[in-house]
Amino acid sequence: MTDTATLTRTAGIERRGFETLGHANHGWLDARHHFSFASYHDPARMSWGAIRVWNDDTIAPNSGFPPHPHRDMEIITYVRKGAITHQDSLGNTGRTEAGDVQVMSAGSGVRHAEYNLESEPTTLFQIWIEPTRSGGAPSWGAKPFPKGDRSGKFVTLASGFEADVTGAGAALPIRAEARVLAATLAAGETLTHEVGKGRHAYLVPATGAIEIDGARFGARDGIAITGGRAITITAIDEAELVLVDAN
């Protein structure tokens, strides 16, 4: 098995081990940052293509983010455990449970709050993707995506491509040339994903260890993949995968 420490961007895959991520523990919020965020700054980890933020958050019960503003960003929240309750200045409210997804197009500007009103910690990935155009009316949406429907295959959760956001099983719309995908794999199961030339993919196993090209990646590691290649993912353990494929 390949030593993951030897993998570089020139090889097409870069491991960003969980232990190397930015870390901030505020008591009510225990956050790991795959990219520079707030007080964590690493000039080598500012973004990956249009992917600007990937935060791995644990939010304590009966706490959360009070109202705060955003603009010109696509914000996707993937709940891993527990639930998050959303409120915004557009009048939207909603509770998103584990395995489900919410998206907010901040557009010309919106204020929102995200609270864990549950009796247990909530864990989630919050992903920010730069939009193709600035401005526009802000919007919010949420949708359940049963994990059983993703068994052995990637399912598109959010997309900026018209074909993905219409018809049965439609993804949530975002204003970026990107897709947010998720899959569940049984131990030993294999899945392939083609990353187009000039695009950028970022993969995080929410649970379970995986192998790509003979290299092992653990749960919550980040995997930056250069475009123009196909990757074959093999689950070492039962695994839950989240992948963003962006320009």
Coordinates of C-alpha atoms in Angstrom, one line a residue:
M1 CA 0.0 0.0 0.0
T2 CA 1.3 3.5 -0.9
D3 CA 2.6 5.7 1.8
T4 CA 0.0 8.5 1.7
A5 CA 2.7 11.0 2.9
T6 CA 4.3 10.7 -0.5
L7 CA 1.2 11.7 -2.5
T8 CA 1.4 15.2 -3.9
R9 CA -0.7 17.3 -6.3
T10 CA 1.7 16.4 -9.1
A11 CA 0.5 12.8 -8.6
G12 CA -3.1 14.0 -9.0
I13 CA -4.1 13.2 -5.5
E14 CA -3.2 15.0 -2.2
R15 CA -4.1 13.7 1.2
R16 CA -5.1 16.3 3.8
G17 CA -5.1 14.2 6.9
F18 CA -7.6 14.9 9.6
E19 CA -4.8 15.5 12.0
T20 CA -3.4 18.3 9.8
L21 CA -6.7 20.3 9.5
G22 CA -7.1 23.7 11.1
H23 CA -8.8 23.3 14.5
A24 CA -10.8 25.7 16.7
N25 CA -12.7 24.6 19.8
H26 CA -15.1 27.2 21.2
G27 CA -16.8 24.9 23.7
W28 CA -20.2 25.0 22.0
L29 CA -18.5 24.5 18.6
D30 CA -15.6 22.1 17.8
A31 CA -14.5 22.8 14.2
R32 CA -12.0 21.4 11.8
H33 CA -11.1 23.4 8.7
H34 CA -10.0 21.8 5.5
F35 CA -9.3 25.3 4.1
S36 CA -8.2 28.6 5.6
F37 CA -11.1 29.9 7.7
A38 CA -11.5 32.5 10.5
S39 CA -8.3 32.4 12.6
Y40 CA -6.9 29.4 10.7
H41 CA -4.7 30.6 7.8
D42 CA -2.6 28.4 5.5
P43 CA -1.7 29.9 2.2
A44 CA -1.4 26.4 0.6
R45 CA -5.0 25.7 1.6
M46 CA -7.0 28.8 0.5
S47 CA -9.3 26.9 -1.9
W48 CA -9.5 24.1 -4.3
G49 CA -10.9 25.4 -7.6
A50 CA -14.2 27.0 -6.7
I51 CA -14.4 25.2 -3.4
R52 CA -13.6 27.7 -0.7
V53 CA -14.6 26.2 2.6
W54 CA -15.1 22.7 4.0
N55 CA -15.7 22.8 7.7
D56 CA -16.2 19.7 9.8
D57 CA -18.3 20.9 12.7
T58 CA -19.6 19.4 16.0
I59 CA -22.2 21.7 17.6
A60 CA -23.2 21.1 21.2
P61 CA -26.8 20.6 22.2
N62 CA -29.0 23.7 22.5
S63 CA -26.4 26.0 20.9
G64 CA -25.5 27.2 17.5
F65 CA -24.6 30.1 15.2
P66 CA -26.6 33.3 15.9
P67 CA -27.7 35.5 13.0
H68 CA -24.9 36.6 10.8
P69 CA -24.6 37.8 7.2
H70 CA -23.3 36.2 3.9
R71 CA -23.2 37.3 0.3
D72 CA -22.0 35.8 -3.0
M73 CA -21.5 32.2 -1.8
E74 CA -23.2 28.9 -2.2
I75 CA -23.4 27.3 1.2
I76 CA -24.2 23.6 1.5
T77 CA -24.8 21.9 4.8
Y78 CA -24.6 18.1 5.0
V79 CA -25.8 16.8 8.4
R80 CA -24.0 13.7 9.5
K81 CA -25.5 13.2 13.0
G82 CA -28.4 14.9 14.8
A83 CA -30.1 17.9 13.1
I84 CA -29.7 21.6 12.4
T85 CA -32.5 24.2 12.5
H86 CA -32.2 27.0 10.1
Q87 CA -33.7 30.6 10.2
D88 CA -33.0 33.4 7.8
S89 CA -33.9 37.0 6.9
L90 CA -36.0 35.7 4.0
G91 CA -38.5 34.2 6.5
N92 CA -37.3 30.6 5.9
T93 CA -37.2 28.1 8.7
G94 CA -36.4 24.4 8.6
R95 CA -34.9 21.4 10.4
T96 CA -32.5 19.2 8.5
E97 CA -31.7 15.8 9.9
A98 CA -28.8 13.4 9.5
G99 CA -28.1 12.4 5.9
D100 CA -30.2 15.3 4.5
V101 CA -28.9 18.5 2.9
Q102 CA -29.7 22.2 2.9
V103 CA -28.4 24.8 0.5
M104 CA -28.3 28.6 0.7
S105 CA -27.5 30.8 -2.2
A106 CA -26.4 34.0 -0.4
G107 CA -26.6 36.1 -3.6
S108 CA -26.8 39.9 -2.9
G109 CA -27.0 39.3 0.8
V110 CA -28.8 37.3 3.5
R111 CA -28.7 36.8 7.3
H112 CA -29.1 33.4 8.7
A113 CA -28.8 31.4 12.0
E114 CA -28.1 27.7 12.4
Y115 CA -29.0 26.1 15.8
N116 CA -28.7 22.6 17.2
L117 CA -31.9 22.4 19.2
E118 CA -31.4 18.7 19.8
S119 CA -30.5 16.9 23.0
E120 CA -27.3 15.4 21.4
P121 CA -24.4 17.0 19.5
T122 CA -24.9 17.6 15.9
T123 CA -22.1 16.9 13.4
L124 CA -22.1 18.3 9.9
F125 CA -20.0 19.3 6.9
Q126 CA -20.5 22.9 5.8
I127 CA -19.2 23.5 2.3
W128 CA -18.9 26.8 0.5
I129 CA -18.6 27.1 -3.2
E130 CA -17.9 30.3 -5.1
P131 CA -20.8 31.1 -7.5
T132 CA -20.4 31.6 -11.2
R133 CA -21.9 35.1 -10.9
S134 CA -22.2 37.6 -8.0
G135 CA -25.4 39.1 -6.8
G136 CA -28.9 37.8 -7.5
A137 CA -31.8 37.2 -5.1
P138 CA -30.8 35.0 -2.1
S139 CA -32.6 31.6 -1.7
W140 CA -32.7 28.6 0.6
G141 CA -33.8 25.0 0.3
A142 CA -33.6 21.6 2.0
K143 CA -34.3 18.0 1.0
P144 CA -34.0 14.5 2.4
F145 CA -31.7 12.1 0.6
P146 CA -32.1 8.6 2.1
K147 CA -28.8 6.8 2.5
G148 CA -30.2 3.6 1.1
D149 CA -30.7 5.3 -2.3
R150 CA -26.9 5.9 -2.4
S151 CA -25.8 2.4 -1.8
G152 CA -22.9 1.6 -4.1
K153 CA -23.3 4.7 -6.2
F154 CA -22.9 8.5 -6.1
V155 CA -26.1 10.4 -5.9
T156 CA -26.2 14.2 -6.7
L157 CA -27.3 16.2 -3.7
A158 CA -26.8 19.7 -5.1
S159 CA -25.9 20.9 -8.5
G160 CA -25.5 23.9 -10.7
F161 CA -26.4 21.9 -13.8
E162 CA -29.9 22.1 -15.1
A163 CA -30.2 18.4 -15.9
D164 CA -29.5 17.5 -12.3
V165 CA -32.2 19.7 -10.7
T166 CA -35.2 18.7 -12.7
G167 CA -37.4 15.5 -12.7
A168 CA -37.7 12.7 -10.2
G169 CA -34.9 12.6 -7.6
A170 CA -33.8 16.1 -8.5
A171 CA -30.8 17.6 -6.7
L172 CA -31.0 20.9 -4.9
P173 CA -30.0 23.8 -7.1
I174 CA -26.9 25.9 -6.6
R175 CA -25.4 28.7 -8.6
A176 CA -22.0 27.2 -9.3
E177 CA -20.5 24.9 -11.9
A178 CA -20.3 22.2 -9.3
R179 CA -22.0 19.0 -8.0
V180 CA -22.1 17.8 -4.5
L181 CA -22.4 14.0 -4.4
A182 CA -22.7 11.3 -1.8
A183 CA -22.4 7.5 -1.7
T184 CA -22.4 4.7 0.8
L185 CA -20.2 1.7 0.3
A186 CA -20.0 -1.7 2.0
A187 CA -16.6 -3.0 3.0
G188 CA -14.8 -4.2 -0.2
E189 CA -17.2 -2.4 -2.5
T190 CA -15.7 -0.2 -5.3
L191 CA -16.9 3.0 -7.0
T192 CA -15.3 5.0 -9.8
H193 CA -15.6 8.7 -10.5
E194 CA -14.3 10.7 -13.5
V195 CA -13.0 14.1 -12.8
G196 CA -13.1 16.2 -16.0
K197 CA -10.0 18.0 -17.3
G198 CA -9.7 21.4 -15.7
R199 CA -12.0 20.5 -12.8
H200 CA -11.3 20.0 -9.1
A201 CA -12.7 17.3 -6.9
Y202 CA -12.6 17.1 -3.1
L203 CA -13.6 13.9 -1.3
V204 CA -14.1 13.3 2.4
P205 CA -15.1 10.0 3.9
A206 CA -17.6 11.0 6.6
T207 CA -17.1 7.5 8.0
G208 CA -14.9 4.5 7.2
A209 CA -11.5 4.1 5.6
I210 CA -11.0 3.9 1.9
E211 CA -8.3 3.2 -0.7
I212 CA -7.6 5.1 -3.9
D213 CA -4.8 3.9 -6.2
G214 CA -3.3 1.7 -3.4
A215 CA -3.2 4.6 -0.9
R216 CA -5.3 4.5 2.3
F217 CA -7.3 7.4 3.6
G218 CA -9.1 7.5 6.9
A219 CA -12.4 8.8 8.0
R220 CA -12.6 12.6 7.8
D221 CA -9.4 13.0 5.8
G222 CA -9.6 15.4 2.9
I223 CA -8.6 14.2 -0.6
A224 CA -7.9 16.9 -3.2
I225 CA -8.1 15.4 -6.7
T226 CA -6.8 17.1 -9.9
G227 CA -9.0 17.0 -13.0
G228 CA -8.3 14.9 -16.1
R229 CA -8.4 11.5 -14.4
A230 CA -10.7 8.8 -13.1
I231 CA -10.4 7.6 -9.5
T232 CA -11.4 4.2 -8.2
I233 CA -12.5 4.2 -4.6
T234 CA -12.5 0.9 -2.6
A235 CA -14.1 0.9 0.9
I236 CA -11.9 -0.8 3.5
D237 CA -14.6 -0.4 6.0
E238 CA -18.3 0.5 5.5
A239 CA -18.0 4.0 4.3
E240 CA -20.0 7.2 3.8
L241 CA -18.5 9.5 1.1
V242 CA -19.1 13.1 0.3
L243 CA -17.5 14.6 -2.8
V244 CA -17.6 18.0 -4.5
D245 CA -16.7 18.2 -8.2
A246 CA -16.3 21.9 -9.2
N247 CA -14.7 24.1 -11.8

